[in-house]
């Protein structure tokens, strides 16, 4: 049984072969089925769909970057009679033709977490304000350094990804760089940034990237990471080099493991996002469209909060007790 066949079987098993004529059918397609962020998102969608009396179809890529798997999921959901499809695009550009086909069939398409490219390829986007997430940790880092000159390593996502660009540039703006805004489309860089490397949001790759940065710039005292797995990798590299106590690490995500790393002092602060909010609000919009024909549109901010136990004056934050009450994953 190949992957496409397996995915089709899973979809049918999840929703039943035919839904009642008056029951809204909603589909959700995540980047993967294993990342805790997307597991939480799917759980939220399932609970909300049940509450709303809707059938929920589910699909996912096999791994980050698997566009073909998501295209197959969209085609299966069109065939299964979905009235709305919620998707976290693995490839923001390559997924657009499949989304266009769904919309041409009268299906509402909402991007979750990550926008399509162009963003107007979907009817709406429900996501974290990623520039604000970066801005919060940049403001925090600047305050934590208390005037000490910064030597910054930036462990980014991957080339050209809009979420990675937004968080990166938000951090740079939070550190006080002039002229960097949410509309800046390239990765901004200042003289304080002594190393930039892609981590792909992966702990192992984050560790390797940090090792490479330290080899070239042993005086690094501030590390920005695209997410908490990359932060954990950076910390391992710093600890192996005996430098973990003199370096501040800031990150984004708010998963339970990441918040515990904040509590333990591995990460100084993280910007917590809320996949449950994304799923709940998007399912509501999908059900409303199925019942009334009213389409969601534009961008909906699903919230972000700075989490730290070492609050800095002038930077709004909440502690890890709150972060753990609102986190996702194990």
PDB file of C-alpha atoms in Angstrom:
ATOM      1  CA  UNK A   1       0.000   0.000   0.000  1.00  0.00           C
ATOM      2  CA  UNK A   2       1.597   3.293  -1.092  1.00  0.00           C
ATOM      3  CA  UNK A   3       1.406   6.534   0.855  1.00  0.00           C
ATOM      4  CA  UNK A   4      -1.326   8.108  -1.262  1.00  0.00           C
ATOM      5  CA  UNK A   5      -3.487   5.028  -0.897  1.00  0.00           C
ATOM      6  CA  UNK A   6      -2.795   4.926   2.838  1.00  0.00           C
ATOM      7  CA  UNK A   7      -3.762   8.559   3.194  1.00  0.00           C
ATOM      8  CA  UNK A   8      -7.004   8.035   1.288  1.00  0.00           C
ATOM      9  CA  UNK A   9      -7.891   5.078   3.511  1.00  0.00           C
ATOM     10  CA  UNK A  10      -7.120   7.104   6.627  1.00  0.00           C
ATOM     11  CA  UNK A  11      -9.349   9.904   5.441  1.00  0.00           C
ATOM     12  CA  UNK A  12     -12.233   7.585   4.763  1.00  0.00           C
ATOM     13  CA  UNK A  13     -11.758   5.869   8.099  1.00  0.00           C
ATOM     14  CA  UNK A  14     -11.712   9.198   9.913  1.00  0.00           C
ATOM     15  CA  UNK A  15     -14.922  10.548   8.474  1.00  0.00           C
ATOM     16  CA  UNK A  16     -16.901   7.618   7.188  1.00  0.00           C
ATOM     17  CA  UNK A  17     -17.517   7.073   3.506  1.00  0.00           C
ATOM     18  CA  UNK A  18     -20.535   9.318   3.331  1.00  0.00           C
ATOM     19  CA  UNK A  19     -21.685  12.054   5.650  1.00  0.00           C
ATOM     20  CA  UNK A  20     -25.269  12.900   6.391  1.00  0.00           C
ATOM     21  CA  UNK A  21     -26.532  15.396   3.870  1.00  0.00           C
ATOM     22  CA  UNK A  22     -27.131  18.072   6.482  1.00  0.00           C
ATOM     23  CA  UNK A  23     -23.895  17.569   8.392  1.00  0.00           C
ATOM     24  CA  UNK A  24     -21.048  19.988   7.564  1.00  0.00           C
ATOM     25  CA  UNK A  25     -17.870  18.273   6.381  1.00  0.00           C
ATOM     26  CA  UNK A  26     -14.626  20.065   7.305  1.00  0.00           C
ATOM     27  CA  UNK A  27     -11.081  18.982   6.496  1.00  0.00           C
ATOM     28  CA  UNK A  28      -7.838  19.776   8.282  1.00  0.00           C
ATOM     29  CA  UNK A  29      -4.411  19.099   6.744  1.00  0.00           C
ATOM     30  CA  UNK A  30      -1.360  19.571   8.947  1.00  0.00           C
ATOM     31  CA  UNK A  31       2.311  19.624   7.996  1.00  0.00           C
ATOM     32  CA  UNK A  32       2.938  16.319   9.776  1.00  0.00           C
ATOM     33  CA  UNK A  33       1.119  13.985  12.156  1.00  0.00           C
ATOM     34  CA  UNK A  34       3.947  13.842  14.700  1.00  0.00           C
ATOM     35  CA  UNK A  35       4.912  17.430  15.576  1.00  0.00           C
ATOM     36  CA  UNK A  36       3.207  18.192  18.944  1.00  0.00           C
ATOM     37  CA  UNK A  37       2.141  21.612  17.664  1.00  0.00           C
ATOM     38  CA  UNK A  38       0.093  20.031  14.892  1.00  0.00           C
ATOM     39  CA  UNK A  39      -1.092  17.176  17.091  1.00  0.00           C
ATOM     40  CA  UNK A  40      -2.600  19.786  19.419  1.00  0.00           C
ATOM     41  CA  UNK A  41      -4.073  21.643  16.472  1.00  0.00           C
ATOM     42  CA  UNK A  42      -5.771  18.500  15.170  1.00  0.00           C
ATOM     43  CA  UNK A  43      -7.059  17.569  18.630  1.00  0.00           C
ATOM     44  CA  UNK A  44      -8.592  21.022  18.938  1.00  0.00           C
ATOM     45  CA  UNK A  45     -10.211  20.722  15.522  1.00  0.00           C
ATOM     46  CA  UNK A  46     -11.645  17.309  16.365  1.00  0.00           C
ATOM     47  CA  UNK A  47     -13.140  18.501  19.639  1.00  0.00           C
ATOM     48  CA  UNK A  48     -14.588  21.635  18.067  1.00  0.00           C
ATOM     49  CA  UNK A  49     -16.004  19.773  15.082  1.00  0.00           C
ATOM     50  CA  UNK A  50     -17.735  17.308  17.411  1.00  0.00           C
ATOM     51  CA  UNK A  51     -19.153  20.166  19.455  1.00  0.00           C
ATOM     52  CA  UNK A  52     -20.444  21.826  16.292  1.00  0.00           C
ATOM     53  CA  UNK A  53     -21.901  18.620  14.880  1.00  0.00           C
ATOM     54  CA  UNK A  54     -19.507  18.549  11.931  1.00  0.00           C
ATOM     55  CA  UNK A  55     -17.601  15.683  10.355  1.00  0.00           C
ATOM     56  CA  UNK A  56     -13.841  16.214  10.357  1.00  0.00           C
ATOM     57  CA  UNK A  57     -11.545  14.779   7.701  1.00  0.00           C
ATOM     58  CA  UNK A  58      -7.849  14.707   8.517  1.00  0.00           C
ATOM     59  CA  UNK A  59      -4.685  14.535   6.438  1.00  0.00           C
ATOM     60  CA  UNK A  60      -1.017  15.438   6.736  1.00  0.00           C
ATOM     61  CA  UNK A  61       2.323  15.411   4.993  1.00  0.00           C
ATOM     62  CA  UNK A  62       4.719  12.639   5.860  1.00  0.00           C
ATOM     63  CA  UNK A  63       7.319  15.180   6.978  1.00  0.00           C
ATOM     64  CA  UNK A  64       8.045  18.905   6.930  1.00  0.00           C
ATOM     65  CA  UNK A  65       8.251  19.941   3.307  1.00  0.00           C
ATOM     66  CA  UNK A  66       6.064  17.124   1.909  1.00  0.00           C
ATOM     67  CA  UNK A  67       3.920  19.067  -0.566  1.00  0.00           C
ATOM     68  CA  UNK A  68       2.804  16.028  -2.582  1.00  0.00           C
ATOM     69  CA  UNK A  69       1.164  14.438   0.445  1.00  0.00           C
ATOM     70  CA  UNK A  70      -0.797  17.614   1.149  1.00  0.00           C
ATOM     71  CA  UNK A  71      -1.900  17.898  -2.501  1.00  0.00           C
ATOM     72  CA  UNK A  72      -3.245  14.334  -2.320  1.00  0.00           C
ATOM     73  CA  UNK A  73      -5.078  15.164   0.912  1.00  0.00           C
ATOM     74  CA  UNK A  74      -6.740  18.195  -0.712  1.00  0.00           C
ATOM     75  CA  UNK A  75      -7.860  16.140  -3.709  1.00  0.00           C
ATOM     76  CA  UNK A  76      -9.270  13.442  -1.430  1.00  0.00           C
ATOM     77  CA  UNK A  77     -11.167  16.003   0.615  1.00  0.00           C
ATOM     78  CA  UNK A  78     -12.656  17.575  -2.516  1.00  0.00           C
ATOM     79  CA  UNK A  79     -13.857  14.124  -3.505  1.00  0.00           C
ATOM     80  CA  UNK A  80     -15.229  13.475  -0.005  1.00  0.00           C
ATOM     81  CA  UNK A  81     -17.450  16.561  -0.135  1.00  0.00           C
ATOM     82  CA  UNK A  82     -15.610  18.915   2.226  1.00  0.00           C
ATOM     83  CA  UNK A  83     -17.138  22.397   2.434  1.00  0.00           C
ATOM     84  CA  UNK A  84     -14.058  23.880   4.083  1.00  0.00           C
ATOM     85  CA  UNK A  85     -10.386  22.885   4.185  1.00  0.00           C
ATOM     86  CA  UNK A  86      -7.979  24.136   6.854  1.00  0.00           C
ATOM     87  CA  UNK A  87      -4.319  23.700   5.925  1.00  0.00           C
ATOM     88  CA  UNK A  88      -0.853  24.427   7.309  1.00  0.00           C
ATOM     89  CA  UNK A  89       1.111  24.603   4.035  1.00  0.00           C
ATOM     90  CA  UNK A  90       4.359  22.668   3.863  1.00  0.00           C
ATOM     91  CA  UNK A  91       5.352  24.581   0.746  1.00  0.00           C
ATOM     92  CA  UNK A  92       3.688  27.968   0.626  1.00  0.00           C
ATOM     93  CA  UNK A  93       4.067  28.318  -3.162  1.00  0.00           C
ATOM     94  CA  UNK A  94       3.819  24.758  -4.476  1.00  0.00           C
ATOM     95  CA  UNK A  95       0.509  24.131  -2.689  1.00  0.00           C
ATOM     96  CA  UNK A  96      -1.241  27.047  -4.415  1.00  0.00           C
ATOM     97  CA  UNK A  97      -2.502  25.178  -7.563  1.00  0.00           C
ATOM     98  CA  UNK A  98      -4.205  22.535  -5.388  1.00  0.00           C
ATOM     99  CA  UNK A  99      -5.770  25.250  -3.209  1.00  0.00           C
ATOM    100  CA  UNK A 100      -6.964  27.024  -6.352  1.00  0.00           C
ATOM    101  CA  UNK A 101      -8.662  23.798  -7.490  1.00  0.00           C
ATOM    102  CA  UNK A 102     -10.443  23.478  -4.141  1.00  0.00           C
ATOM    103  CA  UNK A 103     -11.656  27.068  -4.168  1.00  0.00           C
ATOM    104  CA  UNK A 104     -12.882  26.662  -7.742  1.00  0.00           C
ATOM    105  CA  UNK A 105     -15.035  23.800  -6.420  1.00  0.00           C
ATOM    106  CA  UNK A 106     -16.666  26.214  -3.962  1.00  0.00           C
ATOM    107  CA  UNK A 107     -14.641  25.137  -0.929  1.00  0.00           C
ATOM    108  CA  UNK A 108     -13.572  27.649   1.719  1.00  0.00           C
ATOM    109  CA  UNK A 109      -9.814  27.349   2.283  1.00  0.00           C
ATOM    110  CA  UNK A 110      -8.198  28.738   5.442  1.00  0.00           C
ATOM    111  CA  UNK A 111      -4.444  28.658   6.040  1.00  0.00           C
ATOM    112  CA  UNK A 112      -3.444  27.887   9.628  1.00  0.00           C
ATOM    113  CA  UNK A 113      -0.140  28.926  11.217  1.00  0.00           C
ATOM    114  CA  UNK A 114       1.682  29.560   7.903  1.00  0.00           C
ATOM    115  CA  UNK A 115       0.398  31.619   4.964  1.00  0.00           C
ATOM    116  CA  UNK A 116       0.298  30.505   1.360  1.00  0.00           C
ATOM    117  CA  UNK A 117       2.385  32.530  -1.069  1.00  0.00           C
ATOM    118  CA  UNK A 118       0.678  34.733  -2.072  1.00  0.00           C
ATOM    119  CA  UNK A 119      -1.382  34.991   1.093  1.00  0.00           C
ATOM    120  CA  UNK A 120      -4.422  35.814  -1.065  1.00  0.00           C
ATOM    121  CA  UNK A 121      -4.323  32.237  -2.437  1.00  0.00           C
ATOM    122  CA  UNK A 122      -6.466  31.238   0.557  1.00  0.00           C
ATOM    123  CA  UNK A 123      -9.677  32.865   1.717  1.00  0.00           C
ATOM    124  CA  UNK A 124      -8.251  33.604   5.166  1.00  0.00           C
ATOM    125  CA  UNK A 125      -5.227  33.105   7.432  1.00  0.00           C
ATOM    126  CA  UNK A 126      -5.531  32.189  11.139  1.00  0.00           C
ATOM    127  CA  UNK A 127      -2.078  32.424  12.676  1.00  0.00           C
ATOM    128  CA  UNK A 128       0.283  33.838  15.233  1.00  0.00           C
ATOM    129  CA  UNK A 129       1.557  37.346  14.530  1.00  0.00           C
ATOM    130  CA  UNK A 130       5.066  36.026  13.931  1.00  0.00           C
ATOM    131  CA  UNK A 131       6.609  39.474  13.639  1.00  0.00           C
ATOM    132  CA  UNK A 132       5.194  40.315  17.075  1.00  0.00           C
ATOM    133  CA  UNK A 133       6.506  36.995  18.453  1.00  0.00           C
ATOM    134  CA  UNK A 134      10.002  37.962  17.307  1.00  0.00           C
ATOM    135  CA  UNK A 135       9.536  41.527  18.517  1.00  0.00           C
ATOM    136  CA  UNK A 136       8.705  40.349  22.051  1.00  0.00           C
ATOM    137  CA  UNK A 137      11.833  38.214  22.407  1.00  0.00           C
ATOM    138  CA  UNK A 138      13.957  40.947  20.814  1.00  0.00           C
ATOM    139  CA  UNK A 139      12.685  43.516  23.303  1.00  0.00           C
ATOM    140  CA  UNK A 140      13.265  41.051  26.127  1.00  0.00           C
ATOM    141  CA  UNK A 141      16.821  40.259  24.988  1.00  0.00           C
ATOM    142  CA  UNK A 142      17.718  43.931  24.685  1.00  0.00           C
ATOM    143  CA  UNK A 143      16.451  44.594  28.203  1.00  0.00           C
ATOM    144  CA  UNK A 144      18.213  41.506  29.602  1.00  0.00           C
ATOM    145  CA  UNK A 145      21.574  42.623  28.194  1.00  0.00           C
ATOM    146  CA  UNK A 146      21.145  45.922  30.098  1.00  0.00           C
ATOM    147  CA  UNK A 147      23.401  47.872  27.784  1.00  0.00           C
ATOM    148  CA  UNK A 148      26.052  45.190  27.332  1.00  0.00           C
ATOM    149  CA  UNK A 149      27.184  44.985  23.678  1.00  0.00           C
ATOM    150  CA  UNK A 150      25.470  42.115  21.905  1.00  0.00           C
ATOM    151  CA  UNK A 151      27.128  39.472  19.756  1.00  0.00           C
ATOM    152  CA  UNK A 152      24.197  37.618  18.260  1.00  0.00           C
ATOM    153  CA  UNK A 153      23.804  34.213  16.622  1.00  0.00           C
ATOM    154  CA  UNK A 154      20.544  33.765  14.730  1.00  0.00           C
ATOM    155  CA  UNK A 155      19.381  30.205  14.101  1.00  0.00           C
ATOM    156  CA  UNK A 156      16.708  30.660  11.435  1.00  0.00           C
ATOM    157  CA  UNK A 157      14.217  28.325   9.767  1.00  0.00           C
ATOM    158  CA  UNK A 158      15.008  27.878   6.070  1.00  0.00           C
ATOM    159  CA  UNK A 159      15.548  30.173   3.069  1.00  0.00           C
ATOM    160  CA  UNK A 160      12.530  32.186   1.999  1.00  0.00           C
ATOM    161  CA  UNK A 161       9.998  30.880   4.527  1.00  0.00           C
ATOM    162  CA  UNK A 162       7.606  33.727   5.505  1.00  0.00           C
ATOM    163  CA  UNK A 163       7.261  32.597   9.134  1.00  0.00           C
ATOM    164  CA  UNK A 164      11.042  32.467   9.546  1.00  0.00           C
ATOM    165  CA  UNK A 165      11.465  35.896   7.956  1.00  0.00           C
ATOM    166  CA  UNK A 166       8.763  37.462  10.135  1.00  0.00           C
ATOM    167  CA  UNK A 167      10.167  36.106  13.414  1.00  0.00           C
ATOM    168  CA  UNK A 168      13.745  36.983  12.469  1.00  0.00           C
ATOM    169  CA  UNK A 169      12.870  40.539  11.506  1.00  0.00           C
ATOM    170  CA  UNK A 170      10.650  40.995  14.556  1.00  0.00           C
ATOM    171  CA  UNK A 171      13.603  40.069  16.754  1.00  0.00           C
ATOM    172  CA  UNK A 172      15.892  42.503  14.939  1.00  0.00           C
ATOM    173  CA  UNK A 173      13.280  45.261  15.354  1.00  0.00           C
ATOM    174  CA  UNK A 174      12.859  44.376  19.037  1.00  0.00           C
ATOM    175  CA  UNK A 175      16.604  44.774  19.495  1.00  0.00           C
ATOM    176  CA  UNK A 176      16.151  48.342  18.287  1.00  0.00           C
ATOM    177  CA  UNK A 177      17.173  48.231  14.623  1.00  0.00           C
ATOM    178  CA  UNK A 178      15.505  51.116  12.748  1.00  0.00           C
ATOM    179  CA  UNK A 179      13.485  50.628   9.575  1.00  0.00           C
ATOM    180  CA  UNK A 180      12.732  46.927  10.041  1.00  0.00           C
ATOM    181  CA  UNK A 181       8.972  46.263   9.908  1.00  0.00           C
ATOM    182  CA  UNK A 182       6.525  43.424   9.364  1.00  0.00           C
ATOM    183  CA  UNK A 183       6.593  44.320   5.668  1.00  0.00           C
ATOM    184  CA  UNK A 184      10.357  43.757   5.331  1.00  0.00           C
ATOM    185  CA  UNK A 185      10.639  40.762   3.007  1.00  0.00           C
ATOM    186  CA  UNK A 186      14.324  39.846   3.362  1.00  0.00           C
ATOM    187  CA  UNK A 187      16.207  38.724   6.485  1.00  0.00           C
ATOM    188  CA  UNK A 188      17.430  41.904   8.181  1.00  0.00           C
ATOM    189  CA  UNK A 189      20.936  42.011   9.650  1.00  0.00           C
ATOM    190  CA  UNK A 190      22.763  44.474  11.874  1.00  0.00           C
ATOM    191  CA  UNK A 191      26.402  44.772  12.953  1.00  0.00           C
ATOM    192  CA  UNK A 192      25.494  42.977  16.196  1.00  0.00           C
ATOM    193  CA  UNK A 193      24.599  39.806  14.274  1.00  0.00           C
ATOM    194  CA  UNK A 194      27.840  37.851  13.934  1.00  0.00           C
ATOM    195  CA  UNK A 195      26.355  34.583  12.670  1.00  0.00           C
ATOM    196  CA  UNK A 196      23.215  33.489  10.784  1.00  0.00           C
ATOM    197  CA  UNK A 197      22.434  29.851   9.986  1.00  0.00           C
ATOM    198  CA  UNK A 198      19.410  27.709   9.080  1.00  0.00           C
ATOM    199  CA  UNK A 199      18.251  25.165  11.657  1.00  0.00           C
ATOM    200  CA  UNK A 200      15.068  23.941   9.896  1.00  0.00           C
ATOM    201  CA  UNK A 201      13.522  24.045  13.364  1.00  0.00           C
ATOM    202  CA  UNK A 202      15.324  20.818  14.231  1.00  0.00           C
ATOM    203  CA  UNK A 203      17.285  20.169  17.436  1.00  0.00           C
ATOM    204  CA  UNK A 204      20.153  18.312  15.781  1.00  0.00           C
ATOM    205  CA  UNK A 205      20.528  20.875  13.016  1.00  0.00           C
ATOM    206  CA  UNK A 206      20.244  23.659  15.561  1.00  0.00           C
ATOM    207  CA  UNK A 207      23.100  22.127  17.542  1.00  0.00           C
ATOM    208  CA  UNK A 208      25.269  21.844  14.430  1.00  0.00           C
ATOM    209  CA  UNK A 209      24.476  25.422  13.433  1.00  0.00           C
ATOM    210  CA  UNK A 210      25.416  26.670  16.903  1.00  0.00           C
ATOM    211  CA  UNK A 211      28.661  24.679  16.872  1.00  0.00           C
ATOM    212  CA  UNK A 212      29.582  26.291  13.562  1.00  0.00           C
ATOM    213  CA  UNK A 213      28.728  29.761  14.862  1.00  0.00           C
ATOM    214  CA  UNK A 214      30.865  29.249  17.987  1.00  0.00           C
ATOM    215  CA  UNK A 215      33.847  28.119  15.926  1.00  0.00           C
ATOM    216  CA  UNK A 216      33.782  31.393  14.014  1.00  0.00           C
ATOM    217  CA  UNK A 217      32.607  33.655  16.853  1.00  0.00           C
ATOM    218  CA  UNK A 218      33.410  32.305  20.339  1.00  0.00           C
ATOM    219  CA  UNK A 219      32.265  35.568  21.930  1.00  0.00           C
ATOM    220  CA  UNK A 220      28.581  35.131  21.118  1.00  0.00           C
ATOM    221  CA  UNK A 221      26.435  36.170  24.102  1.00  0.00           C
ATOM    222  CA  UNK A 222      22.893  36.149  22.651  1.00  0.00           C
ATOM    223  CA  UNK A 223      21.158  33.458  20.596  1.00  0.00           C
ATOM    224  CA  UNK A 224      17.877  33.847  18.706  1.00  0.00           C
ATOM    225  CA  UNK A 225      16.240  30.584  17.651  1.00  0.00           C
ATOM    226  CA  UNK A 226      13.279  30.035  15.351  1.00  0.00           C
ATOM    227  CA  UNK A 227      11.737  27.548  17.764  1.00  0.00           C
ATOM    228  CA  UNK A 228      12.380  25.627  20.968  1.00  0.00           C
ATOM    229  CA  UNK A 229      13.860  22.438  19.455  1.00  0.00           C
ATOM    230  CA  UNK A 230      16.490  24.635  17.779  1.00  0.00           C
ATOM    231  CA  UNK A 231      17.011  26.363  21.133  1.00  0.00           C
ATOM    232  CA  UNK A 232      17.587  22.994  22.831  1.00  0.00           C
ATOM    233  CA  UNK A 233      20.172  22.161  20.184  1.00  0.00           C
ATOM    234  CA  UNK A 234      21.896  25.502  20.635  1.00  0.00           C
ATOM    235  CA  UNK A 235      22.062  24.935  24.386  1.00  0.00           C
ATOM    236  CA  UNK A 236      23.679  21.512  23.913  1.00  0.00           C
ATOM    237  CA  UNK A 237      26.362  23.079  21.727  1.00  0.00           C
ATOM    238  CA  UNK A 238      26.956  25.877  24.226  1.00  0.00           C
ATOM    239  CA  UNK A 239      27.129  23.448  27.140  1.00  0.00           C
ATOM    240  CA  UNK A 240      29.615  21.235  25.289  1.00  0.00           C
ATOM    241  CA  UNK A 241      31.761  24.326  24.786  1.00  0.00           C
ATOM    242  CA  UNK A 242      31.395  25.358  28.445  1.00  0.00           C
ATOM    243  CA  UNK A 243      29.634  28.580  27.472  1.00  0.00           C
ATOM    244  CA  UNK A 244      26.022  27.939  28.482  1.00  0.00           C
ATOM    245  CA  UNK A 245      26.077  30.220  31.541  1.00  0.00           C
ATOM    246  CA  UNK A 246      27.242  33.305  29.700  1.00  0.00           C
ATOM    247  CA  UNK A 247      24.779  33.225  26.808  1.00  0.00           C
ATOM    248  CA  UNK A 248      21.108  34.272  26.693  1.00  0.00           C
ATOM    249  CA  UNK A 249      18.850  32.133  24.478  1.00  0.00           C
ATOM    250  CA  UNK A 250      15.442  33.372  23.332  1.00  0.00           C
ATOM    251  CA  UNK A 251      12.928  31.492  21.210  1.00  0.00           C
ATOM    252  CA  UNK A 252       9.358  31.065  19.940  1.00  0.00           C
ATOM    253  CA  UNK A 253       6.674  28.359  20.284  1.00  0.00           C
ATOM    254  CA  UNK A 254       5.427  27.736  23.828  1.00  0.00           C
ATOM    255  CA  UNK A 255       5.339  23.936  23.725  1.00  0.00           C
ATOM    256  CA  UNK A 256       5.381  22.202  27.100  1.00  0.00           C
ATOM    257  CA  UNK A 257       8.970  20.995  26.637  1.00  0.00           C
ATOM    258  CA  UNK A 258      10.053  24.500  25.674  1.00  0.00           C
ATOM    259  CA  UNK A 259       8.303  26.127  28.634  1.00  0.00           C
ATOM    260  CA  UNK A 260       9.960  23.616  30.964  1.00  0.00           C
ATOM    261  CA  UNK A 261      13.274  24.641  29.379  1.00  0.00           C
ATOM    262  CA  UNK A 262      12.419  28.242  30.262  1.00  0.00           C
ATOM    263  CA  UNK A 263      11.659  27.194  33.837  1.00  0.00           C
ATOM    264  CA  UNK A 264      14.999  25.349  33.997  1.00  0.00           C
ATOM    265  CA  UNK A 265      16.916  28.337  32.651  1.00  0.00           C
ATOM    266  CA  UNK A 266      17.914  26.687  29.369  1.00  0.00           C
ATOM    267  CA  UNK A 267      15.881  29.295  27.481  1.00  0.00           C
ATOM    268  CA  UNK A 268      15.581  32.784  28.991  1.00  0.00           C
ATOM    269  CA  UNK A 269      12.247  33.615  27.344  1.00  0.00           C
ATOM    270  CA  UNK A 270       9.924  32.243  24.675  1.00  0.00           C
ATOM    271  CA  UNK A 271       7.004  33.705  22.744  1.00  0.00           C
ATOM    272  CA  UNK A 272       4.102  31.290  23.196  1.00  0.00           C
ATOM    273  CA  UNK A 273       1.653  30.692  20.352  1.00  0.00           C
ATOM    274  CA  UNK A 274      -1.684  28.891  20.455  1.00  0.00           C
ATOM    275  CA  UNK A 275      -2.474  26.150  17.892  1.00  0.00           C
ATOM    276  CA  UNK A 276      -5.694  25.304  19.727  1.00  0.00           C
ATOM    277  CA  UNK A 277      -7.045  28.806  19.089  1.00  0.00           C
ATOM    278  CA  UNK A 278      -6.173  28.499  15.409  1.00  0.00           C
ATOM    279  CA  UNK A 279      -8.068  25.240  15.055  1.00  0.00           C
ATOM    280  CA  UNK A 280     -11.128  26.233  17.083  1.00  0.00           C
ATOM    281  CA  UNK A 281     -11.659  29.549  15.329  1.00  0.00           C
ATOM    282  CA  UNK A 282     -11.078  28.041  11.884  1.00  0.00           C
ATOM    283  CA  UNK A 283     -13.493  25.150  12.463  1.00  0.00           C
ATOM    284  CA  UNK A 284     -16.122  27.668  13.570  1.00  0.00           C
ATOM    285  CA  UNK A 285     -15.547  29.621  10.351  1.00  0.00           C
ATOM    286  CA  UNK A 286     -15.756  26.449   8.261  1.00  0.00           C
ATOM    287  CA  UNK A 287     -19.021  25.355   9.849  1.00  0.00           C
ATOM    288  CA  UNK A 288     -20.519  28.811   9.421  1.00  0.00           C
ATOM    289  CA  UNK A 289     -19.595  28.788   5.738  1.00  0.00           C
ATOM    290  CA  UNK A 290     -21.098  25.334   5.269  1.00  0.00           C
ATOM    291  CA  UNK A 291     -24.361  26.391   6.914  1.00  0.00           C
ATOM    292  CA  UNK A 292     -24.780  29.968   5.698  1.00  0.00           C
ATOM    293  CA  UNK A 293     -22.364  30.550   2.837  1.00  0.00           C
ATOM    294  CA  UNK A 294     -20.645  33.368   4.750  1.00  0.00           C
ATOM    295  CA  UNK A 295     -16.915  33.295   3.998  1.00  0.00           C
ATOM    296  CA  UNK A 296     -14.130  34.114   6.428  1.00  0.00           C
ATOM    297  CA  UNK A 297     -11.544  36.488   4.992  1.00  0.00           C
ATOM    298  CA  UNK A 298      -8.312  38.295   5.794  1.00  0.00           C
ATOM    299  CA  UNK A 299      -5.940  37.669   8.696  1.00  0.00           C
ATOM    300  CA  UNK A 300      -6.998  36.597  12.200  1.00  0.00           C
ATOM    301  CA  UNK A 301      -4.392  36.954  14.967  1.00  0.00           C
ATOM    302  CA  UNK A 302      -4.604  33.926  17.285  1.00  0.00           C
ATOM    303  CA  UNK A 303      -2.427  35.443  20.013  1.00  0.00           C
ATOM    304  CA  UNK A 304       1.122  35.368  21.399  1.00  0.00           C
ATOM    305  CA  UNK A 305       2.474  35.806  24.969  1.00  0.00           C
ATOM    306  CA  UNK A 306       6.036  36.244  26.233  1.00  0.00           C
ATOM    307  CA  UNK A 307       6.864  33.546  28.813  1.00  0.00           C
ATOM    308  CA  UNK A 308       9.741  33.960  31.283  1.00  0.00           C
ATOM    309  CA  UNK A 309      10.533  33.622  34.970  1.00  0.00           C
ATOM    310  CA  UNK A 310      13.071  36.440  34.739  1.00  0.00           C
ATOM    311  CA  UNK A 311      10.837  39.360  33.840  1.00  0.00           C
ATOM    312  CA  UNK A 312      12.420  42.544  32.530  1.00  0.00           C
ATOM    313  CA  UNK A 313      11.153  46.039  33.331  1.00  0.00           C
ATOM    314  CA  UNK A 314       9.117  47.508  30.513  1.00  0.00           C
ATOM    315  CA  UNK A 315       8.560  44.172  28.737  1.00  0.00           C
ATOM    316  CA  UNK A 316       5.169  42.563  29.347  1.00  0.00           C
ATOM    317  CA  UNK A 317       5.383  38.855  30.150  1.00  0.00           C
ATOM    318  CA  UNK A 318       3.823  35.978  32.069  1.00  0.00           C
ATOM    319  CA  UNK A 319       5.585  33.297  34.098  1.00  0.00           C
ATOM    320  CA  UNK A 320       6.094  29.607  33.352  1.00  0.00           C
ATOM    321  CA  UNK A 321       3.163  28.615  35.569  1.00  0.00           C
ATOM    322  CA  UNK A 322       0.908  30.342  33.068  1.00  0.00           C
ATOM    323  CA  UNK A 323       2.961  29.014  30.163  1.00  0.00           C
ATOM    324  CA  UNK A 324       2.571  25.434  31.362  1.00  0.00           C
ATOM    325  CA  UNK A 325      -1.185  25.893  31.765  1.00  0.00           C
ATOM    326  CA  UNK A 326      -1.459  26.935  28.121  1.00  0.00           C
ATOM    327  CA  UNK A 327       1.258  24.823  26.480  1.00  0.00           C
ATOM    328  CA  UNK A 328       0.932  21.960  24.009  1.00  0.00           C
ATOM    329  CA  UNK A 329       2.734  18.656  23.607  1.00  0.00           C
ATOM    330  CA  UNK A 330       4.151  16.500  26.376  1.00  0.00           C
TER     331      UNK A 330
END
